[in-house]
mmCIF file of C-alpha atoms and ligand atoms in Angstrom:
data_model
loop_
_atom_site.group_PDB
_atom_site.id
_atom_site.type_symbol
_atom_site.label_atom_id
_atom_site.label_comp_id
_atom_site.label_asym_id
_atom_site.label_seq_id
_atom_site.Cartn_x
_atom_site.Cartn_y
_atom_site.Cartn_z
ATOM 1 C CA UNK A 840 3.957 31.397 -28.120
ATOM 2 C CA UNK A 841 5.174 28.371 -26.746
ATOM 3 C CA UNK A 842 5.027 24.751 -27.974
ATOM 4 C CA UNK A 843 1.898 22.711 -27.905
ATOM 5 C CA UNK A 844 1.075 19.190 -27.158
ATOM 6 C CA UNK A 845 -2.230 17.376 -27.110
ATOM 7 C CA UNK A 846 -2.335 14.897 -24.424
ATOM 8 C CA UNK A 847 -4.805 12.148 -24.770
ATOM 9 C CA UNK A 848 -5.652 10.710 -21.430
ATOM 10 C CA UNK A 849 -3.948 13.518 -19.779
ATOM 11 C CA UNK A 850 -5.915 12.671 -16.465
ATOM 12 C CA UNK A 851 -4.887 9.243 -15.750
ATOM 13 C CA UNK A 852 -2.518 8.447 -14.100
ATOM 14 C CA UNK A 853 0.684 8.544 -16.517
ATOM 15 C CA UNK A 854 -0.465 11.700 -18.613
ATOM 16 C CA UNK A 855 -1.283 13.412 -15.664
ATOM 17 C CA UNK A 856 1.996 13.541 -14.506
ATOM 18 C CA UNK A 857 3.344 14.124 -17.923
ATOM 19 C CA UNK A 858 1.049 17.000 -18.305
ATOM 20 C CA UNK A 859 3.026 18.159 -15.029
ATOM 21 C CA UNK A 860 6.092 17.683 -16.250
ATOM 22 C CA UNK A 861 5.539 19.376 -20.160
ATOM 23 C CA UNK A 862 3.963 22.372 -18.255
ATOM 24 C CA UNK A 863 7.327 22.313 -16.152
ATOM 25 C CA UNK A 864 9.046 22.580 -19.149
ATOM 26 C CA UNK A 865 7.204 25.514 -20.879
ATOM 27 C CA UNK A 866 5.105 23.707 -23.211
ATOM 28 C CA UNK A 867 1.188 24.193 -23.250
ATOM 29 C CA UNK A 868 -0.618 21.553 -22.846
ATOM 30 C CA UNK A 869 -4.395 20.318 -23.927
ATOM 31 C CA UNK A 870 -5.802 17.436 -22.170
ATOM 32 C CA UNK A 871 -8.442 15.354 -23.926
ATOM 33 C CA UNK A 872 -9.924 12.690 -21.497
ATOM 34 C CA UNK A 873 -13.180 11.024 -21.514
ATOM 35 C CA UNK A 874 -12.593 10.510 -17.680
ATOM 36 C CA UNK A 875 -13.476 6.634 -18.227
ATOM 37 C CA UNK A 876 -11.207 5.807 -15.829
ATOM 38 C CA UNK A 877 -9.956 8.737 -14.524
ATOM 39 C CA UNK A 878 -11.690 12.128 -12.798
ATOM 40 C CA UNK A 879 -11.283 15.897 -12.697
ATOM 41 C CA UNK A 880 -9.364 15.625 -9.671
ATOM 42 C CA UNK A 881 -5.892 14.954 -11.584
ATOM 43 C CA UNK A 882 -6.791 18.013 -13.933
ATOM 44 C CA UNK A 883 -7.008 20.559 -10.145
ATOM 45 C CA UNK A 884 -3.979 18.994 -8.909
ATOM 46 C CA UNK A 885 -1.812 19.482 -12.146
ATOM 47 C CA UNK A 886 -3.135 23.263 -12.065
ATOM 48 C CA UNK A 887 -2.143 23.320 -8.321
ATOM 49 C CA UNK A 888 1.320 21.808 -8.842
ATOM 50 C CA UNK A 889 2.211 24.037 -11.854
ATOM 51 C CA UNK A 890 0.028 27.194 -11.184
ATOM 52 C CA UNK A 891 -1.445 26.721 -14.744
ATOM 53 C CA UNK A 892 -3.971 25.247 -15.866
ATOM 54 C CA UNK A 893 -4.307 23.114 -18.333
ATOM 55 C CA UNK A 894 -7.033 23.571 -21.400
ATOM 56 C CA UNK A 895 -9.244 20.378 -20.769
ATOM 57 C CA UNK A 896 -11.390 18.946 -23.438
ATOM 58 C CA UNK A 897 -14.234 15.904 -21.655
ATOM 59 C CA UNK A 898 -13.989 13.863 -24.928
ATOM 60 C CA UNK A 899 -13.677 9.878 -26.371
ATOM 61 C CA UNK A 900 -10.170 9.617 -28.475
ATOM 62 C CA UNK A 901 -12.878 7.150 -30.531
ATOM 63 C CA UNK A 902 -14.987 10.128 -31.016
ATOM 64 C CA UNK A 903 -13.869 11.205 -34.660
ATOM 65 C CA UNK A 904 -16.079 14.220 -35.052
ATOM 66 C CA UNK A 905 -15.337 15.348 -31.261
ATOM 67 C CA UNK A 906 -11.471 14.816 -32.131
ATOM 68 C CA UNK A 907 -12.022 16.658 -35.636
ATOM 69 C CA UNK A 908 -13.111 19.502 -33.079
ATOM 70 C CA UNK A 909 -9.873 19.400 -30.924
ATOM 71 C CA UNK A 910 -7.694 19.361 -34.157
ATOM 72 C CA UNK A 911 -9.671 21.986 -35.734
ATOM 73 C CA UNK A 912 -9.799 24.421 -32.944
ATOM 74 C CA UNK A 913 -6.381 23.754 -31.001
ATOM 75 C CA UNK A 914 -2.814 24.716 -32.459
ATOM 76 C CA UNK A 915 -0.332 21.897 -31.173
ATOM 77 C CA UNK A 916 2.583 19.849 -33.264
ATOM 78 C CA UNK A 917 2.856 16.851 -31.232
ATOM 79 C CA UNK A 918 0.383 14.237 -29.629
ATOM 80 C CA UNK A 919 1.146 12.095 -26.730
ATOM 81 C CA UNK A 920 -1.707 9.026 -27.080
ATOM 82 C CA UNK A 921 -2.100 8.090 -23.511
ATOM 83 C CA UNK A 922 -5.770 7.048 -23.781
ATOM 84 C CA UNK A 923 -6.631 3.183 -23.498
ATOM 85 C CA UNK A 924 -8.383 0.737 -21.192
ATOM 86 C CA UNK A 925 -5.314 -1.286 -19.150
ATOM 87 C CA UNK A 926 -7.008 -4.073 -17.009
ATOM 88 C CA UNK A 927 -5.152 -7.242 -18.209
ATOM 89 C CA UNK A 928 -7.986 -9.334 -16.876
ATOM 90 C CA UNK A 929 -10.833 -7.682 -18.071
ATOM 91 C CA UNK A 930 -9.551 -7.556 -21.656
ATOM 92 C CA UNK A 931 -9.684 -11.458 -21.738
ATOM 93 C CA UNK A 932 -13.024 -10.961 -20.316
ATOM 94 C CA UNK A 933 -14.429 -8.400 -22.526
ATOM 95 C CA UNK A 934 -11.513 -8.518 -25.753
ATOM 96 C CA UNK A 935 -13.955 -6.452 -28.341
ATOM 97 C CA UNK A 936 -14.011 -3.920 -25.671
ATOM 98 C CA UNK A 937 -10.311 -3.697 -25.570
ATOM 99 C CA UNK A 938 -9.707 -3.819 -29.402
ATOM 100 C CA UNK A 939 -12.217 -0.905 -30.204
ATOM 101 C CA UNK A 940 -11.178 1.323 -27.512
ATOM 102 C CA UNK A 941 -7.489 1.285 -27.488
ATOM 103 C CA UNK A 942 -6.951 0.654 -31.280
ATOM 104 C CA UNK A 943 -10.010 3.067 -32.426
ATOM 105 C CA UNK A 944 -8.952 5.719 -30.402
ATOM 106 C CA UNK A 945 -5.669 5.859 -31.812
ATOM 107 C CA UNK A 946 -6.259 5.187 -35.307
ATOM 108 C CA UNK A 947 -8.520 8.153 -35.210
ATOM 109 C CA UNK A 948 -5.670 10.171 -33.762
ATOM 110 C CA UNK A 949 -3.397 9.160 -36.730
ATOM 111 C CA UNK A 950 -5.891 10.064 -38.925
ATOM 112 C CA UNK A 951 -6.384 13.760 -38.030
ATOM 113 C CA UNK A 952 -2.790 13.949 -37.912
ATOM 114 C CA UNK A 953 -2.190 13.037 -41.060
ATOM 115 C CA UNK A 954 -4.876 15.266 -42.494
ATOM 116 C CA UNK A 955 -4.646 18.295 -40.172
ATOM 117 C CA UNK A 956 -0.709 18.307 -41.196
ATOM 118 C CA UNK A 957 0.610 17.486 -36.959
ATOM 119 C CA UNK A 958 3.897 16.048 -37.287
ATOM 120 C CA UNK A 959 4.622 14.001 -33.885
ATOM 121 C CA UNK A 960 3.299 11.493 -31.442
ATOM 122 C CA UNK A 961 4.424 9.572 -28.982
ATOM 123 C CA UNK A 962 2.746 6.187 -27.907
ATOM 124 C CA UNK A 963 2.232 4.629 -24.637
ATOM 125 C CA UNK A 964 3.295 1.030 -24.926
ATOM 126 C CA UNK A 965 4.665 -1.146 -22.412
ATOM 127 C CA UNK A 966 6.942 -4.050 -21.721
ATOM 128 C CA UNK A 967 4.134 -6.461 -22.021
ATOM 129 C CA UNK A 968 4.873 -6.736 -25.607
ATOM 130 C CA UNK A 969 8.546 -8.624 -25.322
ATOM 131 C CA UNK A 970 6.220 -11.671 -22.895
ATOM 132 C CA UNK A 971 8.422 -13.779 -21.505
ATOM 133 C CA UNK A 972 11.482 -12.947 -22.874
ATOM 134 C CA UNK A 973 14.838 -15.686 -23.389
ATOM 135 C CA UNK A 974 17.462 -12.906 -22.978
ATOM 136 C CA UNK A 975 17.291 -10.403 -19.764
ATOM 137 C CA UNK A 976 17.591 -7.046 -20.059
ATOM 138 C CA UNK A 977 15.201 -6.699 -22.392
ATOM 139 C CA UNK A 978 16.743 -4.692 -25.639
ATOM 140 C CA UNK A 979 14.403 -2.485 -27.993
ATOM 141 C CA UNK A 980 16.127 -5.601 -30.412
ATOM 142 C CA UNK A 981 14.581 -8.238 -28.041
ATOM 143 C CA UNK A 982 12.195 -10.376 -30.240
ATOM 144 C CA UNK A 983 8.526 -9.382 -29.123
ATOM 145 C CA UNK A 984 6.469 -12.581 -28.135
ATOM 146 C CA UNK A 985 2.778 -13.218 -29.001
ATOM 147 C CA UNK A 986 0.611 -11.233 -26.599
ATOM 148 C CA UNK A 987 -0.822 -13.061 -23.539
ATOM 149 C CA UNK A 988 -3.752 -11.007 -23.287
ATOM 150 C CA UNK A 989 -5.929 -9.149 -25.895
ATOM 151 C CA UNK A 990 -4.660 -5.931 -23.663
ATOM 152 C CA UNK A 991 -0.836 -6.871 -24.680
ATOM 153 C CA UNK A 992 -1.853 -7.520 -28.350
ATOM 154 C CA UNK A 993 -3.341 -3.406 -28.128
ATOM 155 C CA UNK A 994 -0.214 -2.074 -27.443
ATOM 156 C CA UNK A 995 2.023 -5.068 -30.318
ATOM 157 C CA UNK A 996 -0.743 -3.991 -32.828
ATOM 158 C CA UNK A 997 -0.417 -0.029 -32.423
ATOM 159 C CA UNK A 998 2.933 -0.136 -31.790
ATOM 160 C CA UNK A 999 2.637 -1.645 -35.588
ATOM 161 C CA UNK A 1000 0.114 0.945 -36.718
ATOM 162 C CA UNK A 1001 2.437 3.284 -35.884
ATOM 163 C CA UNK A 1002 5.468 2.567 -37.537
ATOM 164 C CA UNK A 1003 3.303 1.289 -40.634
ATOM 165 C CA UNK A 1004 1.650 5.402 -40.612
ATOM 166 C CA UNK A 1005 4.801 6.411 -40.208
ATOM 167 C CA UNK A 1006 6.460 4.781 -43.136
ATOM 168 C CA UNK A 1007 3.452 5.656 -45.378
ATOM 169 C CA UNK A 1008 3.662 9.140 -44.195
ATOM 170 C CA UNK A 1009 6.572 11.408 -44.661
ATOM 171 C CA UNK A 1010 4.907 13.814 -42.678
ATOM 172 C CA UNK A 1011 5.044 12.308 -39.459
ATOM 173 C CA UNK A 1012 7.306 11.104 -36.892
ATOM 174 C CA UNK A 1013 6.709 8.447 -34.247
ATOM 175 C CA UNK A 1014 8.287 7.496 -30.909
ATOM 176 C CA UNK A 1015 6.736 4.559 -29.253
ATOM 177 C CA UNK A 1016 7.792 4.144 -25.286
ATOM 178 C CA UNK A 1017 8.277 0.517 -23.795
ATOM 179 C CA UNK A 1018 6.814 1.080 -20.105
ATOM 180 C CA UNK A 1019 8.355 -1.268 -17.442
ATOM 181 C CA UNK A 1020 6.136 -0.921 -14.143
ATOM 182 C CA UNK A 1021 5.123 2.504 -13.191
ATOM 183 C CA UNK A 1022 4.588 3.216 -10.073
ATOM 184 C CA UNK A 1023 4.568 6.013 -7.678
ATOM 185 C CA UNK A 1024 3.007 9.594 -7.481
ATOM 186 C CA UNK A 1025 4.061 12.963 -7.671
ATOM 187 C CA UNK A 1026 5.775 14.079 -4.391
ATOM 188 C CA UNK A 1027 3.408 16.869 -3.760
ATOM 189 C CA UNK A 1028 0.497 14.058 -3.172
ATOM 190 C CA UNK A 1029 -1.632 15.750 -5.726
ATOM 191 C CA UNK A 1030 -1.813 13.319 -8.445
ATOM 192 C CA UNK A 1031 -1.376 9.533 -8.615
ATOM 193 C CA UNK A 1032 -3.274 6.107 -9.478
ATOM 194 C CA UNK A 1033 -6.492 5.720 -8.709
ATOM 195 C CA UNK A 1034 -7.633 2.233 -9.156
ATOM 196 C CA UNK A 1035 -11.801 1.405 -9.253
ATOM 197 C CA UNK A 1036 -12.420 -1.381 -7.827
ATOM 198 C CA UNK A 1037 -10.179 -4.170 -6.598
ATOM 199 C CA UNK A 1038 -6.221 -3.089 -8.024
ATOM 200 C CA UNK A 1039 -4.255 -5.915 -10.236
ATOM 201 C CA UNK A 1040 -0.968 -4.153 -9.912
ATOM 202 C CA UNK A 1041 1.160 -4.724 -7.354
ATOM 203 C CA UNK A 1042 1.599 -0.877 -5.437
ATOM 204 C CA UNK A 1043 -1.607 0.035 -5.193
ATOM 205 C CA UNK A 1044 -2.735 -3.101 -3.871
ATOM 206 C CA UNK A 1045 0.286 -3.084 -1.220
ATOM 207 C CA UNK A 1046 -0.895 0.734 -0.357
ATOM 208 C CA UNK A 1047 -4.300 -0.200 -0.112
ATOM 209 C CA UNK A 1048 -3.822 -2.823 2.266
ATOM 210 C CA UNK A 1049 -1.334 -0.316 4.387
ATOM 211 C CA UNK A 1050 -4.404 1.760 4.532
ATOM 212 C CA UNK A 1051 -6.754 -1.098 5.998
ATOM 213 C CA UNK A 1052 -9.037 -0.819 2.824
ATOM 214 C CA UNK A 1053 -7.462 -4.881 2.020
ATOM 215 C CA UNK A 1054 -7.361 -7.572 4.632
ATOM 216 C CA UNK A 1055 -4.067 -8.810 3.001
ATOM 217 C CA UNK A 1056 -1.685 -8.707 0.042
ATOM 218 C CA UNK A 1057 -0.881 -11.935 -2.006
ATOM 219 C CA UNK A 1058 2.094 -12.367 -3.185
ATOM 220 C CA UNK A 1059 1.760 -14.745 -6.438
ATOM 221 C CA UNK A 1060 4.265 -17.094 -5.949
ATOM 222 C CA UNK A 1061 7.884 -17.905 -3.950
ATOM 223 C CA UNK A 1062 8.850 -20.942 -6.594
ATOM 224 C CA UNK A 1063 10.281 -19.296 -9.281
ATOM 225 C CA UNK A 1064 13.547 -19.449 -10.071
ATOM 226 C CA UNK A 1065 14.660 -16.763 -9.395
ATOM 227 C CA UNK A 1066 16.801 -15.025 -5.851
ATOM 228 C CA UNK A 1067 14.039 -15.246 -3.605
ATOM 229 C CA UNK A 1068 11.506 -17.363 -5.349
ATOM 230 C CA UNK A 1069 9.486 -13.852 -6.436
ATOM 231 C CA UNK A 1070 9.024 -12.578 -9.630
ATOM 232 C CA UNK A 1071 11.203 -9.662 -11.107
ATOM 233 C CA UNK A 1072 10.466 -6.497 -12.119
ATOM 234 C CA UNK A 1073 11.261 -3.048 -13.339
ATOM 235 C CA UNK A 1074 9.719 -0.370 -11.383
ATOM 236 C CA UNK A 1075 10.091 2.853 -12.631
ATOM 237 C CA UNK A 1076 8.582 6.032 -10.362
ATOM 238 C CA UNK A 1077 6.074 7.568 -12.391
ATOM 239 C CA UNK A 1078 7.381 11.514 -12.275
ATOM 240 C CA UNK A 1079 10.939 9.311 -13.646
ATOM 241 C CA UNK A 1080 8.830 8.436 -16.674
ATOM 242 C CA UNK A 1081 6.734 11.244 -17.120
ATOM 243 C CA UNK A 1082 10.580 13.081 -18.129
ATOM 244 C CA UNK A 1083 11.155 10.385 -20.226
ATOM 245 C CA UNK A 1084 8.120 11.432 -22.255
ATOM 246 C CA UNK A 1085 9.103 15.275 -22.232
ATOM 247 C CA UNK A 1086 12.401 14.798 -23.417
ATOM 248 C CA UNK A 1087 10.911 12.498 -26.220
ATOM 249 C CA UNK A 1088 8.619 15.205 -27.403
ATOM 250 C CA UNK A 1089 11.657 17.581 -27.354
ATOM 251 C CA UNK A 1090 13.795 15.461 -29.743
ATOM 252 C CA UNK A 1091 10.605 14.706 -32.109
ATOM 253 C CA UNK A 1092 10.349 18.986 -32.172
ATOM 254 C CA UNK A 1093 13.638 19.404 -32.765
ATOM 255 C CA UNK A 1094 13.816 16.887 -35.373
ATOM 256 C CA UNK A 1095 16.923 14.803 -33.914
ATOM 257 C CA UNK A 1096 15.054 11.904 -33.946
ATOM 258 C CA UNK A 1097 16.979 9.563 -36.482
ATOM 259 C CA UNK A 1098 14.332 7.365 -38.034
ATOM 260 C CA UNK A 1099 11.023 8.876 -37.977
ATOM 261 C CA UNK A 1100 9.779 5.783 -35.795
ATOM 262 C CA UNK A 1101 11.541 5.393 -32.599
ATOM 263 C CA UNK A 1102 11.037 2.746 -29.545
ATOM 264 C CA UNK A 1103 12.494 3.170 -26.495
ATOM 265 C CA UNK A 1104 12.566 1.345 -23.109
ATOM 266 C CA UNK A 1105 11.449 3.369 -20.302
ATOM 267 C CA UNK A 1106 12.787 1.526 -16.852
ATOM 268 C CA UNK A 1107 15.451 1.855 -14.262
ATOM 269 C CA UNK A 1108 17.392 -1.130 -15.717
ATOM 270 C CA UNK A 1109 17.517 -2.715 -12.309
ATOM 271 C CA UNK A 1110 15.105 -5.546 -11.681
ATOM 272 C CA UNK A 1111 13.582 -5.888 -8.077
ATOM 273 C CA UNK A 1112 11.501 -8.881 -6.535
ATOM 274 C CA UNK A 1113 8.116 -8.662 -4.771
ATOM 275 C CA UNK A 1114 9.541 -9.287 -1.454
ATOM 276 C CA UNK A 1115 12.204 -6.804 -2.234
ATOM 277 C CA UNK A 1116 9.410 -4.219 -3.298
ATOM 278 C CA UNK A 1117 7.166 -5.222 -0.018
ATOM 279 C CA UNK A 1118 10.338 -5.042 2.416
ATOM 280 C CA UNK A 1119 11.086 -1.680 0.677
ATOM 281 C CA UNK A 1120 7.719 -0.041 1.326
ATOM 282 C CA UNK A 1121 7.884 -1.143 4.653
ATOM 283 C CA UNK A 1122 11.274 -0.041 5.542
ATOM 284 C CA UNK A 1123 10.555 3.627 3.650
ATOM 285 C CA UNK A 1124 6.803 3.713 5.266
ATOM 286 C CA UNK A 1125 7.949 2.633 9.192
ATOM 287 C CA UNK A 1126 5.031 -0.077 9.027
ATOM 288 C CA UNK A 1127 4.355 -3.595 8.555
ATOM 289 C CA UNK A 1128 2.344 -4.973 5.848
ATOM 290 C CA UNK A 1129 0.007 -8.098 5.988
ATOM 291 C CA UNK A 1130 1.213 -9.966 3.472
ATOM 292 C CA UNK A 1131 0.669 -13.849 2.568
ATOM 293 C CA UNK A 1132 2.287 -15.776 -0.466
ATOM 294 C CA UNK A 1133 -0.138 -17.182 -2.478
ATOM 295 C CA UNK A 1134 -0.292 -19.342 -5.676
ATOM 296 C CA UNK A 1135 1.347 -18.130 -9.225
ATOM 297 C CA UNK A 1136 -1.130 -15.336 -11.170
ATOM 298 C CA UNK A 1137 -1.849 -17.191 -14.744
ATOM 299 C CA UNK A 1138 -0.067 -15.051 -17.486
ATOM 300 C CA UNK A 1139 3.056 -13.736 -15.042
ATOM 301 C CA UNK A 1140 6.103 -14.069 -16.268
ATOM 302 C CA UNK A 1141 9.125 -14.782 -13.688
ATOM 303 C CA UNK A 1142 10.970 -11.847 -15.120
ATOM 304 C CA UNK A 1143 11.190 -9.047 -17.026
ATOM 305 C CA UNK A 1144 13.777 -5.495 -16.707
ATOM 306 C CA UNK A 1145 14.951 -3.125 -19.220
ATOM 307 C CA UNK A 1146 18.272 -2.211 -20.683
ATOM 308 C CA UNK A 1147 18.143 1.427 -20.576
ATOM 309 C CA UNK A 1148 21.016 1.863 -23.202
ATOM 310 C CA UNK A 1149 19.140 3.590 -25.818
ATOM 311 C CA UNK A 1150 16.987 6.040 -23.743
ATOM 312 C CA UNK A 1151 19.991 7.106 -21.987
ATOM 313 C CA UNK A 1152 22.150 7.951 -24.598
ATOM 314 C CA UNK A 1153 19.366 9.003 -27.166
ATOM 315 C CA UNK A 1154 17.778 10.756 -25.201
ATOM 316 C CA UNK A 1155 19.687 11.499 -22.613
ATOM 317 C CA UNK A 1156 17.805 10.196 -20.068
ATOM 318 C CA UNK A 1157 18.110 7.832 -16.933
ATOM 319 C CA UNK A 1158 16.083 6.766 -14.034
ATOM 320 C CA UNK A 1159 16.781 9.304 -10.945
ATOM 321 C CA UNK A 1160 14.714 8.409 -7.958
ATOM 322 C CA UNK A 1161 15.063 6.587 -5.191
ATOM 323 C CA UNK A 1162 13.049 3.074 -5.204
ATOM 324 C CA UNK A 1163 12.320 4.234 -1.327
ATOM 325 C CA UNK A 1164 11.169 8.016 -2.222
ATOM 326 C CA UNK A 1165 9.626 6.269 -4.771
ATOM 327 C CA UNK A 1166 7.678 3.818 -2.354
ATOM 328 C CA UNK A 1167 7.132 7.083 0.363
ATOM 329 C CA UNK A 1168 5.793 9.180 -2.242
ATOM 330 C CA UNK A 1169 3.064 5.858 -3.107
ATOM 331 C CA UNK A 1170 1.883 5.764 0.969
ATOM 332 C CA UNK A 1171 1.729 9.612 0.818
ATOM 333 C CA UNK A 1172 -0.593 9.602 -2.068
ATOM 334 C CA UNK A 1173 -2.846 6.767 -1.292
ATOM 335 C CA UNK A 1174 -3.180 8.981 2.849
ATOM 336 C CA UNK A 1175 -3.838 11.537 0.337
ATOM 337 C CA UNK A 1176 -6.276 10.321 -1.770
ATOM 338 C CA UNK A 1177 -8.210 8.766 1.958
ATOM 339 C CA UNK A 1178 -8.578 11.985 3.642
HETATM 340 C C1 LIG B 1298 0.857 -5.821 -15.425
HETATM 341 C C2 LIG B 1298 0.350 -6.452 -16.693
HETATM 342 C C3 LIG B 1298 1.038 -5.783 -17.858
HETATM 343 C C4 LIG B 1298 0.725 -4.312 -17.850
HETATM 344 C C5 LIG B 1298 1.115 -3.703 -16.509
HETATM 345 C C6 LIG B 1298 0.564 -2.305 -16.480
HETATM 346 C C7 LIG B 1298 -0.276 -8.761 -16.106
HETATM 347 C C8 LIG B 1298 0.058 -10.200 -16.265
HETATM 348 N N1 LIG B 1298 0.585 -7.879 -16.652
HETATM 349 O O1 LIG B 1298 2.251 -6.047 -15.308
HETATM 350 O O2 LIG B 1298 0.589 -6.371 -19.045
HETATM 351 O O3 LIG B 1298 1.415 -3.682 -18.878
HETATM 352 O O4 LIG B 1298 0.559 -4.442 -15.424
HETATM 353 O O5 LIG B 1298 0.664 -1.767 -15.224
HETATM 354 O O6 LIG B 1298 -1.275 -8.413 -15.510
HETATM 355 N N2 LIG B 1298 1.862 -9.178 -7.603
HETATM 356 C C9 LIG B 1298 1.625 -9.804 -6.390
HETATM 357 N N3 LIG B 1298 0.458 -9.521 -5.734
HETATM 358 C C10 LIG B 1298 -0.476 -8.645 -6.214
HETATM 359 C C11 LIG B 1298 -0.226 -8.008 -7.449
HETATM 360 C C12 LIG B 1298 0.948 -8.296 -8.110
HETATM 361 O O7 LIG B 1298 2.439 -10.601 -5.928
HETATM 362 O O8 LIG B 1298 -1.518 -8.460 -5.572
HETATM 363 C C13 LIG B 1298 3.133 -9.432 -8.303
HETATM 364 C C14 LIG B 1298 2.965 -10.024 -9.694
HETATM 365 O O9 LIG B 1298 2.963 -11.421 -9.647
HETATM 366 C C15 LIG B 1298 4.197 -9.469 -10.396
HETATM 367 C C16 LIG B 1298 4.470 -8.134 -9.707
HETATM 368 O O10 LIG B 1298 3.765 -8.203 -8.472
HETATM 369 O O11 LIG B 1298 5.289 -10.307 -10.160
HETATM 370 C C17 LIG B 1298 3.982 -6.942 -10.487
HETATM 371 O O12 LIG B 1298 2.607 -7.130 -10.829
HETATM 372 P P1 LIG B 1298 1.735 -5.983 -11.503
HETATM 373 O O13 LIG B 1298 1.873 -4.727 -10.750
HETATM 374 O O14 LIG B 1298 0.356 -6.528 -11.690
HETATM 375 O O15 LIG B 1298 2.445 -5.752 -12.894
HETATM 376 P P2 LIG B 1298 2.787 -6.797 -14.067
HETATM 377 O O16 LIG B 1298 2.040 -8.055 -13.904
HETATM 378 O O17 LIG B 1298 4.257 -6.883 -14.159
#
């Protein structure tokens, strides 16, 4: 039998592709999702893309009896935690929400692990933890700042949950991943983000307005210093990062992981502007965007990009696609997702 991994969250947006990618690679894979933020849909077009479908399990990460289930009645040695609540603004709205979900869920994960004897898990974190940093590319050495958001302070305190199970457990082995942006969605048009409501991050919102669904995208802000006045980011197509997370399993199975806690940064290295990532999706799509530039977004930071130094040569991985595949692959998916 092949290898096993639990994927929590496995049909949002990131795990689903993931889930696409492990199955490429010849591991099984068992989705738990409470579908929250996230529907059946993604769980289809994984079995579509792969021609195998994936065990799903409808259950909350938060859930410790349901999880005591999945752990009871599921062989797998590694768990990638992808479920959490991710709206920046609604977790300054609502920050109780934020801290019970996202830390709960994965506290209760550690738990089982510990006591059902599974070695390995990966965590989704993100680049939101190193704020606005004073030195750019941002190394896994780059001091983290204090989190702007009670979303960002999720992701700094597991990140430190983590590493403090870790140390008190020899029996387990961490890898947290530093997410720049991830955008994108698979090139089949199967899977992607699907955003309720009104979208905060930039690609959905500029595919959205492509598709006539928004009048007009803002652009927060031409006065910073920075080439074109726009903030800078790191943009990373989300099939790019879903590999990132296979090959991370792979070195946590094979034990060549050299501490048992691990952080990476998960980018392209390269940082790219809004107008830059507008006149991209433009010039891949053949069509003109509405677009106005409006005030600064509270909380932005002017810039933030990875150095990609450690992922590549750990674990032997880089960045591959093409920003404008990247952007073509977005405006397929969101045609897609309309029809
Ligand atoms: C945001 C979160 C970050 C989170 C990440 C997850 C904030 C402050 N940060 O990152 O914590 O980890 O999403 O996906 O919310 N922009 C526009 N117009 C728009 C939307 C965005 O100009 O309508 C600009 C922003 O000012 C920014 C860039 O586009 O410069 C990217 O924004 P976004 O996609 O929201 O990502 P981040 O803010 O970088």
């Amino acid at each position: 039998m092949g290898k096993s991994v639990l994927v929590t969250g496995g049909a949002g947006y990131i795990g689903s592709h993931t889930a696409v990618e492990l199955i490429n690679s010849g591991y099984e894979v068992i989705i738990v999702d409470n579908l929250s933020n996230s529907d059946r849909g993604s769980i289809e077009g994984i079995s579509k893309i792969t021609g195998v479908e994936p065990k799903f399990i409808e259950a909350d990460c938060c859930d410790k009896e349901a999880m005591r289930r999945v752990f009871e009645e599921n062989e797998f040695d590694s768990v990638i935690h992808f479920a959490a609540y991710k709206a920046v603004g609604e977790s300054v709205a609502e920050p109780a929400k934020y801290y019970r979900n996202n830390l709960l869920s994965f506290i209760t994960i550690l738990e089982l692990m510990v006591e059902y004897g599974r070695r390995n898990v990966l965590f989704s974190s993100s680049a939101t933890v190193y704020g606005d940093a004073e030195q750019l590319p941002v190394t896994e050495l780059t001091p983290r700042k204090p989190a702007t958001s009670p979303y960002g302070n999720t992701k700094q305190m597991a990140e430190d949950i983590l590493r403090d199970m870790v140390a008190a457990n020899d029996n387990i082995a961490g890898i947290a991943l530093r997410y720049f942006n991830p955008i994108g969605a698979h090139p089949s048009a199967l899977i992607g983000e699907l955003p309720r409501g009104v979208p905060n991050n930039l690609v959905p919102y500029i595919t959205q307005t492509a598709a006539g669904i928004r009048e007009c995208l803002s652009i927060f802000g031409d006065d910073y210093d920075t080439p074109d006045g726009s903030c800078l980011r790191d943009y990373i197509d989300v099939v790019d990062l879903a590999r990132a997370h296979v090959v991370a399993v792979d070195r946590l199975s094979n034990g060549r992981n050299k501490d048992r806690y691990e952080v990476f940064n998960v980018g392209t290295g390269r940082p790219v502007s809004v107008f830059e990532l507008v006149r991209g999706f433009e010039e891949a799509n053949s069509l003109k965007l509405n677009y106005r530039v409006a005030p600064r977004r509270a909380g932005d930071v002017k810039a933030v990009w990875a150095d990609t130094t450690l992922a590549n040569e750990e674990l032997g991985w880089r960045a591959e696609r093409d920003l404008s595949d990247t952007l073509r692959a977005a405006w397929e998916w969101e045609k897609h997702v309309r029809q």
